PDB file of C-alpha atoms in Angstrom:
ATOM      1  CA  UNK A   1       0.127  -0.165  -0.383  1.00 43.00           C
ATOM      2  CA  UNK A   2       1.371   2.639  -1.603  1.00 53.00           C
ATOM      3  CA  UNK A   3       0.329   6.553   1.519  1.00 53.00           C
ATOM      4  CA  UNK A   4       2.676   9.316   2.925  1.00 56.00           C
ATOM      5  CA  UNK A   5       3.400  10.152   6.179  1.00 68.00           C
ATOM      6  CA  UNK A   6       2.518  13.769   5.285  1.00 84.00           C
ATOM      7  CA  UNK A   7       0.849  14.501   3.206  1.00 96.00           C
ATOM      8  CA  UNK A   8       2.880  16.902  -0.253  1.00 96.00           C
ATOM      9  CA  UNK A   9       2.413  19.631  -1.917  1.00 97.00           C
ATOM     10  CA  UNK A  10       2.507  20.404  -5.372  1.00 97.00           C
ATOM     11  CA  UNK A  11       2.146  23.497  -7.033  1.00 96.00           C
ATOM     12  CA  UNK A  12       1.615  24.453 -10.319  1.00 96.00           C
ATOM     13  CA  UNK A  13       2.259  22.078 -14.283  1.00 96.00           C
ATOM     14  CA  UNK A  14       5.884  22.637 -13.738  1.00 96.00           C
ATOM     15  CA  UNK A  15       5.775  20.362 -10.740  1.00 96.00           C
ATOM     16  CA  UNK A  16       4.347  17.228 -13.149  1.00 96.00           C
ATOM     17  CA  UNK A  17       5.372  14.591 -14.643  1.00 96.00           C
ATOM     18  CA  UNK A  18       4.473  12.526 -11.156  1.00 93.00           C
ATOM     19  CA  UNK A  19       7.360  10.462  -9.902  1.00 85.00           C
ATOM     20  CA  UNK A  20       4.166   7.869  -8.394  1.00 81.00           C
ATOM     21  CA  UNK A  21       3.987   5.062 -11.323  1.00 89.00           C
ATOM     22  CA  UNK A  22       0.026   5.318 -11.391  1.00 97.00           C
ATOM     23  CA  UNK A  23      -2.191   7.504  -9.204  1.00 98.00           C
ATOM     24  CA  UNK A  24      -5.850   7.171  -7.918  1.00 98.00           C
ATOM     25  CA  UNK A  25      -6.982  11.119  -9.117  1.00 98.00           C
ATOM     26  CA  UNK A  26      -9.929  13.510  -8.113  1.00 98.00           C
ATOM     27  CA  UNK A  27      -9.731  17.045  -8.748  1.00 98.00           C
ATOM     28  CA  UNK A  28     -12.079  20.346  -7.997  1.00 97.00           C
ATOM     29  CA  UNK A  29     -12.915  23.357  -5.699  1.00 97.00           C
ATOM     30  CA  UNK A  30     -13.100  22.763  -2.696  1.00 98.00           C
ATOM     31  CA  UNK A  31     -14.036  25.806  -1.642  1.00 97.00           C
ATOM     32  CA  UNK A  32     -14.790  24.937   2.162  1.00 97.00           C
ATOM     33  CA  UNK A  33     -14.402  20.841   2.083  1.00 98.00           C
ATOM     34  CA  UNK A  34     -17.099  20.389   2.510  1.00 98.00           C
ATOM     35  CA  UNK A  35     -19.471  16.426   3.610  1.00 98.00           C
ATOM     36  CA  UNK A  36     -20.224  17.228  -0.028  1.00 98.00           C
ATOM     37  CA  UNK A  37     -16.219  17.730  -0.985  1.00 98.00           C
ATOM     38  CA  UNK A  38     -14.599  15.202   1.387  1.00 98.00           C
ATOM     39  CA  UNK A  39     -17.225  12.784   0.351  1.00 98.00           C
ATOM     40  CA  UNK A  40     -15.462  13.473  -3.288  1.00 98.00           C
ATOM     41  CA  UNK A  41     -11.900  13.298  -1.625  1.00 98.00           C
ATOM     42  CA  UNK A  42     -12.507   9.606   0.691  1.00 98.00           C
ATOM     43  CA  UNK A  43     -14.356   7.870  -2.078  1.00 98.00           C
ATOM     44  CA  UNK A  44     -10.395   9.020  -4.121  1.00 98.00           C
ATOM     45  CA  UNK A  45      -8.211   8.060  -0.137  1.00 98.00           C
ATOM     46  CA  UNK A  46     -10.745   4.939  -0.615  1.00 98.00           C
ATOM     47  CA  UNK A  47      -9.611   3.684  -4.274  1.00 98.00           C
ATOM     48  CA  UNK A  48      -6.399   3.942  -3.694  1.00 98.00           C
ATOM     49  CA  UNK A  49      -5.914   2.683  -0.551  1.00 97.00           C
ATOM     50  CA  UNK A  50      -7.560  -0.598  -2.468  1.00 97.00           C
ATOM     51  CA  UNK A  51      -4.941  -0.669  -5.302  1.00 97.00           C
ATOM     52  CA  UNK A  52      -2.078   0.434  -3.351  1.00 97.00           C
ATOM     53  CA  UNK A  53      -1.717   3.801  -4.778  1.00 97.00           C
ATOM     54  CA  UNK A  54      -1.682   7.042  -3.555  1.00 97.00           C
ATOM     55  CA  UNK A  55      -4.116   9.056  -3.796  1.00 98.00           C
ATOM     56  CA  UNK A  56      -4.446  13.676  -5.405  1.00 98.00           C
ATOM     57  CA  UNK A  57      -6.358  16.164  -5.262  1.00 98.00           C
ATOM     58  CA  UNK A  58      -5.939  18.833  -8.101  1.00 98.00           C
ATOM     59  CA  UNK A  59      -7.792  22.558  -7.002  1.00 98.00           C
ATOM     60  CA  UNK A  60      -6.473  26.012  -8.206  1.00 97.00           C
ATOM     61  CA  UNK A  61      -5.141  29.082  -7.492  1.00 96.00           C
ATOM     62  CA  UNK A  62      -8.309  31.079  -7.420  1.00 94.00           C
ATOM     63  CA  UNK A  63     -12.270  30.328  -8.483  1.00 95.00           C
ATOM     64  CA  UNK A  64     -13.100  29.418 -12.756  1.00 95.00           C
ATOM     65  CA  UNK A  65     -15.236  32.048 -12.669  1.00 94.00           C
ATOM     66  CA  UNK A  66     -11.695  35.293 -11.367  1.00 94.00           C
ATOM     67  CA  UNK A  67     -10.899  34.527 -14.815  1.00 95.00           C
ATOM     68  CA  UNK A  68     -14.176  33.671 -16.118  1.00 94.00           C
ATOM     69  CA  UNK A  69     -16.376  36.285 -15.679  1.00 94.00           C
ATOM     70  CA  UNK A  70     -14.665  38.718 -13.667  1.00 93.00           C
ATOM     71  CA  UNK A  71     -16.883  40.341 -10.663  1.00 91.00           C
ATOM     72  CA  UNK A  72     -19.222  37.960 -10.525  1.00 93.00           C
ATOM     73  CA  UNK A  73     -17.528  35.604  -9.284  1.00 94.00           C
ATOM     74  CA  UNK A  74     -18.222  33.877  -4.961  1.00 95.00           C
ATOM     75  CA  UNK A  75     -16.241  34.975  -2.158  1.00 96.00           C
ATOM     76  CA  UNK A  76     -14.778  32.695  -0.453  1.00 97.00           C
ATOM     77  CA  UNK A  77     -15.395  30.193   2.304  1.00 98.00           C
ATOM     78  CA  UNK A  78     -11.710  29.205   2.545  1.00 97.00           C
ATOM     79  CA  UNK A  79      -7.610  30.328   1.791  1.00 95.00           C
ATOM     80  CA  UNK A  80      -5.640  28.173  -0.393  1.00 95.00           C
ATOM     81  CA  UNK A  81      -3.814  27.566   2.768  1.00 95.00           C
ATOM     82  CA  UNK A  82      -6.840  26.876   4.702  1.00 96.00           C
ATOM     83  CA  UNK A  83      -8.859  24.838   2.597  1.00 97.00           C
ATOM     84  CA  UNK A  84      -5.180  22.120   1.835  1.00 97.00           C
ATOM     85  CA  UNK A  85      -4.970  21.727   5.611  1.00 97.00           C
ATOM     86  CA  UNK A  86      -8.414  20.194   5.583  1.00 98.00           C
ATOM     87  CA  UNK A  87      -7.828  18.205   2.590  1.00 98.00           C
ATOM     88  CA  UNK A  88      -4.381  16.640   4.614  1.00 98.00           C
ATOM     89  CA  UNK A  89      -7.232  16.094   6.910  1.00 97.00           C
ATOM     90  CA  UNK A  90      -8.858  13.866   4.871  1.00 98.00           C
ATOM     91  CA  UNK A  91      -6.315  11.254   4.177  1.00 97.00           C
ATOM     92  CA  UNK A  92      -5.024  12.210   0.548  1.00 98.00           C
ATOM     93  CA  UNK A  93      -1.545  11.540  -0.355  1.00 97.00           C
ATOM     94  CA  UNK A  94      -0.361  14.714  -2.746  1.00 98.00           C
ATOM     95  CA  UNK A  95      -2.289  17.826  -3.020  1.00 98.00           C
ATOM     96  CA  UNK A  96      -1.158  19.899  -6.549  1.00 98.00           C
ATOM     97  CA  UNK A  97      -2.139  23.947  -6.295  1.00 98.00           C
ATOM     98  CA  UNK A  98      -2.987  24.412 -10.407  1.00 97.00           C
ATOM     99  CA  UNK A  99      -2.679  28.493 -11.404  1.00 97.00           C
ATOM    100  CA  UNK A 100      -5.671  28.645 -12.801  1.00 96.00           C
ATOM    101  CA  UNK A 101      -5.107  31.043 -15.733  1.00 96.00           C
ATOM    102  CA  UNK A 102      -7.003  33.103 -18.921  1.00 96.00           C
ATOM    103  CA  UNK A 103      -4.462  30.399 -20.988  1.00 97.00           C
ATOM    104  CA  UNK A 104      -5.560  27.207 -18.812  1.00 96.00           C
ATOM    105  CA  UNK A 105      -9.372  28.502 -19.244  1.00 96.00           C
ATOM    106  CA  UNK A 106      -9.465  28.607 -22.977  1.00 96.00           C
ATOM    107  CA  UNK A 107      -7.656  24.643 -22.658  1.00 97.00           C
ATOM    108  CA  UNK A 108     -10.626  22.556 -24.299  1.00 97.00           C
ATOM    109  CA  UNK A 109     -11.180  19.100 -22.128  1.00 97.00           C
ATOM    110  CA  UNK A 110      -9.186  16.580 -24.432  1.00 97.00           C
ATOM    111  CA  UNK A 111      -6.662  18.916 -23.896  1.00 97.00           C
ATOM    112  CA  UNK A 112      -7.601  18.801 -20.126  1.00 97.00           C
ATOM    113  CA  UNK A 113      -7.086  14.451 -19.507  1.00 98.00           C
ATOM    114  CA  UNK A 114      -3.830  14.247 -21.828  1.00 97.00           C
ATOM    115  CA  UNK A 115      -1.784  16.788 -20.442  1.00 97.00           C
ATOM    116  CA  UNK A 116      -2.903  16.636 -16.492  1.00 98.00           C
ATOM    117  CA  UNK A 117      -4.535  13.282 -16.167  1.00 98.00           C
ATOM    118  CA  UNK A 118      -3.068  11.248 -18.251  1.00 97.00           C
ATOM    119  CA  UNK A 119       0.878  12.698 -18.589  1.00 97.00           C
ATOM    120  CA  UNK A 120       1.669  14.380 -16.025  1.00 97.00           C
ATOM    121  CA  UNK A 121      -0.753  12.174 -13.117  1.00 98.00           C
ATOM    122  CA  UNK A 122      -0.642   8.866 -15.098  1.00 97.00           C
ATOM    123  CA  UNK A 123      -4.317   8.782 -13.090  1.00 98.00           C
ATOM    124  CA  UNK A 124      -5.329   5.081 -12.395  1.00 98.00           C
ATOM    125  CA  UNK A 125      -8.654   6.201 -11.831  1.00 98.00           C
ATOM    126  CA  UNK A 126     -10.651   8.931 -10.919  1.00 98.00           C
ATOM    127  CA  UNK A 127     -13.215  10.121  -8.573  1.00 98.00           C
ATOM    128  CA  UNK A 128     -15.572  12.983  -9.394  1.00 98.00           C
ATOM    129  CA  UNK A 129     -18.175  14.732  -8.032  1.00 97.00           C
ATOM    130  CA  UNK A 130     -21.110  14.337  -9.594  1.00 96.00           C
ATOM    131  CA  UNK A 131     -21.203  18.232 -11.023  1.00 94.00           C
ATOM    132  CA  UNK A 132     -17.095  18.475 -12.237  1.00 96.00           C
ATOM    133  CA  UNK A 133     -16.964  19.827 -15.447  1.00 96.00           C
ATOM    134  CA  UNK A 134     -13.976  20.621 -17.421  1.00 96.00           C
ATOM    135  CA  UNK A 135     -12.156  22.557 -20.487  1.00 95.00           C
ATOM    136  CA  UNK A 136     -12.956  25.543 -22.327  1.00 95.00           C
ATOM    137  CA  UNK A 137     -16.994  26.641 -22.237  1.00 93.00           C
ATOM    138  CA  UNK A 138     -17.061  22.908 -19.146  1.00 93.00           C
ATOM    139  CA  UNK A 139     -17.976  20.737 -22.137  1.00 95.00           C
ATOM    140  CA  UNK A 140     -15.366  18.154 -20.343  1.00 96.00           C
ATOM    141  CA  UNK A 141     -17.596  15.700 -17.264  1.00 97.00           C
ATOM    142  CA  UNK A 142     -17.368  13.407 -15.319  1.00 97.00           C
ATOM    143  CA  UNK A 143     -20.060  11.437 -17.408  1.00 97.00           C
ATOM    144  CA  UNK A 144     -16.587  11.972 -21.044  1.00 97.00           C
ATOM    145  CA  UNK A 145     -13.774  10.760 -18.514  1.00 98.00           C
ATOM    146  CA  UNK A 146     -16.566   7.758 -17.746  1.00 98.00           C
ATOM    147  CA  UNK A 147     -16.529   7.186 -21.211  1.00 97.00           C
ATOM    148  CA  UNK A 148     -13.050   8.103 -23.143  1.00 97.00           C
ATOM    149  CA  UNK A 149     -10.759   7.241 -20.126  1.00 97.00           C
ATOM    150  CA  UNK A 150     -10.177   3.222 -21.386  1.00 97.00           C
ATOM    151  CA  UNK A 151      -9.030   4.704 -23.749  1.00 97.00           C
ATOM    152  CA  UNK A 152      -6.420   6.773 -22.325  1.00 97.00           C
ATOM    153  CA  UNK A 153      -5.935   3.865 -19.022  1.00 97.00           C
ATOM    154  CA  UNK A 154      -8.329   5.036 -16.545  1.00 98.00           C
ATOM    155  CA  UNK A 155     -10.914   4.721 -15.245  1.00 98.00           C
ATOM    156  CA  UNK A 156     -13.328   7.141 -13.607  1.00 98.00           C
ATOM    157  CA  UNK A 157     -16.702   7.327 -11.015  1.00 98.00           C
ATOM    158  CA  UNK A 158     -19.022   9.945 -10.710  1.00 98.00           C
ATOM    159  CA  UNK A 159     -19.739  10.215  -6.466  1.00 98.00           C
ATOM    160  CA  UNK A 160     -23.108  11.406  -6.565  1.00 97.00           C
ATOM    161  CA  UNK A 161     -24.207  15.126  -3.912  1.00 96.00           C
ATOM    162  CA  UNK A 162     -24.239  15.086  -0.603  1.00 97.00           C
ATOM    163  CA  UNK A 163     -27.801  16.529   1.430  1.00 97.00           C
ATOM    164  CA  UNK A 164     -28.405  16.048   4.228  1.00 97.00           C
ATOM    165  CA  UNK A 165     -32.376  16.766   5.317  1.00 95.00           C
ATOM    166  CA  UNK A 166     -33.464  17.042   1.817  1.00 95.00           C
ATOM    167  CA  UNK A 167     -30.917  20.085   1.375  1.00 96.00           C
ATOM    168  CA  UNK A 168     -27.812  19.603  -0.991  1.00 97.00           C
ATOM    169  CA  UNK A 169     -24.803  20.479   0.249  1.00 98.00           C
ATOM    170  CA  UNK A 170     -23.106  23.190  -1.353  1.00 97.00           C
ATOM    171  CA  UNK A 171     -20.264  25.703  -1.207  1.00 97.00           C
ATOM    172  CA  UNK A 172     -23.038  28.542  -2.222  1.00 97.00           C
ATOM    173  CA  UNK A 173     -26.058  27.382   0.313  1.00 97.00           C
ATOM    174  CA  UNK A 174     -23.825  28.331   3.097  1.00 98.00           C
ATOM    175  CA  UNK A 175     -21.496  31.049   1.255  1.00 97.00           C
ATOM    176  CA  UNK A 176     -25.645  32.014   1.088  1.00 97.00           C
ATOM    177  CA  UNK A 177     -26.325  31.398   5.421  1.00 97.00           C
ATOM    178  CA  UNK A 178     -22.845  32.780   6.305  1.00 97.00           C
ATOM    179  CA  UNK A 179     -23.913  35.899   4.335  1.00 94.00           C
ATOM    180  CA  UNK A 180     -26.660  36.116   6.664  1.00 94.00           C
ATOM    181  CA  UNK A 181     -25.482  35.509   9.983  1.00 94.00           C
ATOM    182  CA  UNK A 182     -26.180  32.311  10.141  1.00 96.00           C
ATOM    183  CA  UNK A 183     -24.472  29.184  11.356  1.00 97.00           C
ATOM    184  CA  UNK A 184     -26.365  26.795  12.137  1.00 97.00           C
ATOM    185  CA  UNK A 185     -26.255  24.902   8.017  1.00 98.00           C
ATOM    186  CA  UNK A 186     -22.583  26.333   7.339  1.00 98.00           C
ATOM    187  CA  UNK A 187     -21.645  24.170  10.603  1.00 97.00           C
ATOM    188  CA  UNK A 188     -23.833  20.878   8.896  1.00 98.00           C
ATOM    189  CA  UNK A 189     -22.535  20.932   6.045  1.00 98.00           C
ATOM    190  CA  UNK A 190     -18.695  22.044   6.762  1.00 98.00           C
ATOM    191  CA  UNK A 191     -19.562  19.468   9.678  1.00 97.00           C
ATOM    192  CA  UNK A 192     -16.817  22.175  11.736  1.00 97.00           C
ATOM    193  CA  UNK A 193     -17.466  25.666  12.360  1.00 97.00           C
ATOM    194  CA  UNK A 194     -17.278  28.273  10.164  1.00 98.00           C
ATOM    195  CA  UNK A 195     -13.082  29.657  10.754  1.00 97.00           C
ATOM    196  CA  UNK A 196     -11.904  32.813   9.813  1.00 97.00           C
ATOM    197  CA  UNK A 197      -8.236  33.917   8.617  1.00 96.00           C
ATOM    198  CA  UNK A 198      -6.542  36.827   8.149  1.00 95.00           C
ATOM    199  CA  UNK A 199      -3.743  38.675  10.556  1.00 95.00           C
ATOM    200  CA  UNK A 200      -3.992  41.502  13.438  1.00 94.00           C
ATOM    201  CA  UNK A 201      -3.565  44.660  12.640  1.00 91.00           C
ATOM    202  CA  UNK A 202      -2.839  48.176  14.020  1.00 83.00           C
ATOM    203  CA  UNK A 203      -7.021  49.789  14.925  1.00 69.00           C
ATOM    204  CA  UNK A 204      -8.386  53.219  15.842  1.00 60.00           C
ATOM    205  CA  UNK A 205      -7.577  51.582  19.526  1.00 57.00           C
ATOM    206  CA  UNK A 206     -11.427  52.430  20.063  1.00 59.00           C
ATOM    207  CA  UNK A 207     -11.745  49.109  22.391  1.00 56.00           C
ATOM    208  CA  UNK A 208      -9.123  49.688  24.532  1.00 58.00           C
ATOM    209  CA  UNK A 209     -10.412  53.058  26.005  1.00 48.00           C
ATOM    210  CA  UNK A 210     -14.004  50.748  26.410  1.00 56.00           C
ATOM    211  CA  UNK A 211     -11.960  48.597  27.687  1.00 56.00           C
ATOM    212  CA  UNK A 212     -11.988  45.987  25.481  1.00 77.00           C
ATOM    213  CA  UNK A 213      -9.051  46.170  23.479  1.00 78.00           C
ATOM    214  CA  UNK A 214      -9.954  44.152  19.484  1.00 86.00           C
ATOM    215  CA  UNK A 215      -8.054  42.419  17.776  1.00 90.00           C
ATOM    216  CA  UNK A 216      -8.718  43.997  14.333  1.00 91.00           C
ATOM    217  CA  UNK A 217      -8.457  41.359  10.934  1.00 94.00           C
ATOM    218  CA  UNK A 218      -6.824  42.166   7.937  1.00 94.00           C
ATOM    219  CA  UNK A 219      -8.413  39.411   5.566  1.00 94.00           C
ATOM    220  CA  UNK A 220      -7.875  38.554   2.074  1.00 90.00           C
ATOM    221  CA  UNK A 221      -9.586  40.647  -0.175  1.00 88.00           C
ATOM    222  CA  UNK A 222     -11.626  37.210  -1.646  1.00 92.00           C
ATOM    223  CA  UNK A 223     -12.409  36.000   1.300  1.00 95.00           C
ATOM    224  CA  UNK A 224     -16.614  35.898   2.411  1.00 96.00           C
ATOM    225  CA  UNK A 225     -17.471  37.783   6.103  1.00 96.00           C
ATOM    226  CA  UNK A 226     -20.355  36.508   7.685  1.00 96.00           C
ATOM    227  CA  UNK A 227     -23.627  39.110   8.140  1.00 95.00           C
ATOM    228  CA  UNK A 228     -23.123  41.787   9.820  1.00 94.00           C
ATOM    229  CA  UNK A 229     -23.531  41.522  13.833  1.00 96.00           C
ATOM    230  CA  UNK A 230     -22.139  40.242  17.463  1.00 96.00           C
ATOM    231  CA  UNK A 231     -21.324  37.031  17.402  1.00 97.00           C
ATOM    232  CA  UNK A 232     -19.990  34.421  20.117  1.00 97.00           C
ATOM    233  CA  UNK A 233     -16.889  31.956  19.293  1.00 97.00           C
ATOM    234  CA  UNK A 234     -12.712  31.253  19.311  1.00 96.00           C
ATOM    235  CA  UNK A 235     -10.260  32.735  18.075  1.00 96.00           C
ATOM    236  CA  UNK A 236      -6.955  30.469  17.264  1.00 94.00           C
ATOM    237  CA  UNK A 237      -3.097  31.985  17.544  1.00 93.00           C
ATOM    238  CA  UNK A 238       0.337  30.704  17.259  1.00 86.00           C
ATOM    239  CA  UNK A 239      -2.436  27.761  17.400  1.00 84.00           C
ATOM    240  CA  UNK A 240      -3.572  28.576  21.048  1.00 91.00           C
ATOM    241  CA  UNK A 241      -7.430  28.864  21.179  1.00 93.00           C
ATOM    242  CA  UNK A 242      -8.864  31.686  23.009  1.00 94.00           C
ATOM    243  CA  UNK A 243     -11.926  32.363  23.544  1.00 96.00           C
ATOM    244  CA  UNK A 244     -13.327  35.593  21.711  1.00 96.00           C
ATOM    245  CA  UNK A 245     -16.776  37.818  20.818  1.00 96.00           C
ATOM    246  CA  UNK A 246     -16.236  39.191  17.552  1.00 96.00           C
ATOM    247  CA  UNK A 247     -17.316  42.103  15.833  1.00 94.00           C
ATOM    248  CA  UNK A 248     -18.097  42.230  11.641  1.00 95.00           C
ATOM    249  CA  UNK A 249     -19.177  45.528  11.126  1.00 89.00           C
ATOM    250  CA  UNK A 250     -18.989  48.730  10.375  1.00 83.00           C
ATOM    251  CA  UNK A 251     -18.704  50.970  13.756  1.00 75.00           C
ATOM    252  CA  UNK A 252     -21.735  52.479  13.142  1.00 65.00           C
ATOM    253  CA  UNK A 253     -21.363  54.131  16.459  1.00 65.00           C
ATOM    254  CA  UNK A 254     -18.078  56.114  15.219  1.00 62.00           C
ATOM    255  CA  UNK A 255     -19.504  57.105  11.783  1.00 61.00           C
ATOM    256  CA  UNK A 256     -19.327  54.574   8.663  1.00 66.00           C
ATOM    257  CA  UNK A 257     -16.449  52.461   8.616  1.00 70.00           C
ATOM    258  CA  UNK A 258     -15.782  49.128   5.320  1.00 78.00           C
ATOM    259  CA  UNK A 259     -16.930  46.418   6.821  1.00 83.00           C
ATOM    260  CA  UNK A 260     -14.736  44.306   8.887  1.00 89.00           C
ATOM    261  CA  UNK A 261     -13.963  41.398  11.548  1.00 94.00           C
ATOM    262  CA  UNK A 262     -12.717  42.401  15.434  1.00 93.00           C
ATOM    263  CA  UNK A 263     -12.321  40.440  18.402  1.00 94.00           C
ATOM    264  CA  UNK A 264     -12.077  40.410  21.715  1.00 93.00           C
ATOM    265  CA  UNK A 265     -10.442  37.727  23.792  1.00 93.00           C
ATOM    266  CA  UNK A 266     -11.378  37.101  27.337  1.00 93.00           C
ATOM    267  CA  UNK A 267      -8.676  36.863  29.263  1.00 85.00           C
ATOM    268  CA  UNK A 268      -5.705  37.580  27.168  1.00 87.00           C
ATOM    269  CA  UNK A 269      -3.907  40.680  27.589  1.00 82.00           C
ATOM    270  CA  UNK A 270      -0.813  40.548  24.759  1.00 81.00           C
ATOM    271  CA  UNK A 271       0.807  42.260  21.501  1.00 84.00           C
ATOM    272  CA  UNK A 272      -0.587  40.128  18.682  1.00 89.00           C
ATOM    273  CA  UNK A 273      -0.050  42.301  15.765  1.00 91.00           C
ATOM    274  CA  UNK A 274       1.233  40.839  12.668  1.00 92.00           C
ATOM    275  CA  UNK A 275       0.239  37.873  14.105  1.00 93.00           C
ATOM    276  CA  UNK A 276      -1.457  34.923  12.472  1.00 94.00           C
ATOM    277  CA  UNK A 277      -4.791  34.341  13.946  1.00 95.00           C
ATOM    278  CA  UNK A 278      -8.398  32.209  12.467  1.00 96.00           C
ATOM    279  CA  UNK A 279     -11.182  32.458  13.628  1.00 97.00           C
ATOM    280  CA  UNK A 280     -13.427  30.814  15.167  1.00 97.00           C
ATOM    281  CA  UNK A 281     -17.456  31.793  14.822  1.00 98.00           C
ATOM    282  CA  UNK A 282     -20.231  30.029  17.429  1.00 97.00           C
ATOM    283  CA  UNK A 283     -23.113  31.054  17.613  1.00 97.00           C
ATOM    284  CA  UNK A 284     -24.782  34.787  16.771  1.00 97.00           C
ATOM    285  CA  UNK A 285     -25.654  37.128  19.380  1.00 96.00           C
ATOM    286  CA  UNK A 286     -27.642  40.394  17.752  1.00 92.00           C
ATOM    287  CA  UNK A 287     -27.189  42.399  15.419  1.00 89.00           C
ATOM    288  CA  UNK A 288     -24.246  45.593  14.851  1.00 85.00           C
ATOM    289  CA  UNK A 289     -26.495  49.000  16.570  1.00 84.00           C
ATOM    290  CA  UNK A 290     -25.527  52.287  16.389  1.00 83.00           C
ATOM    291  CA  UNK A 291     -25.149  53.723  20.210  1.00 80.00           C
ATOM    292  CA  UNK A 292     -25.932  57.016  20.996  1.00 74.00           C
ATOM    293  CA  UNK A 293     -23.212  57.549  23.722  1.00 78.00           C
ATOM    294  CA  UNK A 294     -19.654  54.579  23.683  1.00 76.00           C
ATOM    295  CA  UNK A 295     -21.812  54.028  27.454  1.00 85.00           C
ATOM    296  CA  UNK A 296     -23.904  52.514  25.880  1.00 83.00           C
ATOM    297  CA  UNK A 297     -22.177  50.641  23.839  1.00 84.00           C
ATOM    298  CA  UNK A 298     -19.412  49.652  26.062  1.00 85.00           C
ATOM    299  CA  UNK A 299     -21.842  47.584  28.586  1.00 87.00           C
ATOM    300  CA  UNK A 300     -24.202  46.733  24.527  1.00 87.00           C
ATOM    301  CA  UNK A 301     -19.938  44.210  24.738  1.00 88.00           C
ATOM    302  CA  UNK A 302     -19.833  43.786  28.309  1.00 90.00           C
ATOM    303  CA  UNK A 303     -23.094  41.806  28.020  1.00 92.00           C
ATOM    304  CA  UNK A 304     -21.389  40.254  24.489  1.00 93.00           C
ATOM    305  CA  UNK A 305     -19.129  39.212  26.744  1.00 93.00           C
ATOM    306  CA  UNK A 306     -20.880  37.930  28.841  1.00 93.00           C
ATOM    307  CA  UNK A 307     -22.783  35.341  27.557  1.00 95.00           C
ATOM    308  CA  UNK A 308     -19.841  34.560  25.257  1.00 96.00           C
ATOM    309  CA  UNK A 309     -18.228  33.758  28.113  1.00 95.00           C
ATOM    310  CA  UNK A 310     -21.422  31.499  28.948  1.00 94.00           C
ATOM    311  CA  UNK A 311     -21.439  30.286  25.513  1.00 94.00           C
ATOM    312  CA  UNK A 312     -18.162  29.199  24.960  1.00 94.00           C
ATOM    313  CA  UNK A 313     -15.528  29.038  28.126  1.00 76.00           C
ATOM    314  CA  UNK A 314     -18.253  26.302  29.558  1.00 65.00           C
ATOM    315  CA  UNK A 315     -17.674  24.097  26.509  1.00 60.00           C
TER     316      UNK A 315
END
């Protein structure tokens, strides 16, 4: 049986061909690595282990619609690094991240099969999600792989989409729920709590003056922010979790600012400006409000902190 202790991460077409004689492959954008994605990735690992071959997942450095329909691409649920970590959890041996360029988008489906699956990955078998498409104008489908794979030396199978209580698991449904402040469906569909990655940057210092100094997040411009409001959750700094009251909003009490995320870490005292931070959303507490005075805002934050401690610290 061929399995790697640590998932190998490769970047770009220049990393091909793989050294392995044959592989079992899946391809997808895998945004969020939700339960539907995990079903496809899990099936890929299962077949690979049955055949004693390495399992390979292929994904892309940006959403294809960023190239195909600029300005209409969705906000993303995960950074590439977070996605890689989540894929690693499924047991995949090799992750190949391809650059989705305008040139790449014009490849015919047959070219993707030949250059990536056959010559690059030496695929023996492909396990693809039921709605997977590839190649110029999405001409390539799972059915195409199943029908034409044998002439290229590989077999292929379709992995059905996942439904929970009659609702299809999809990245778009998770995005829609999060944008409305709904953490329930994302938690079910992801199989985990939603996490937002960013870097702590210096803010205006108002939280310090209110008695609740916050960590202000700078997030990637493509990442989805949950709907405006106050949340309970945790912040992970250097891998260590801290209970946190989280604000997604514009600070209306002090005038409108760009939508951003800041977190007050309970029972924590330290300078973490410049640190990477992961904010884990547990529960929606209330809408963002405009208060007449900073004192009223401070009182409201105090209640948010109390509820956060009650919801998170005791679990």
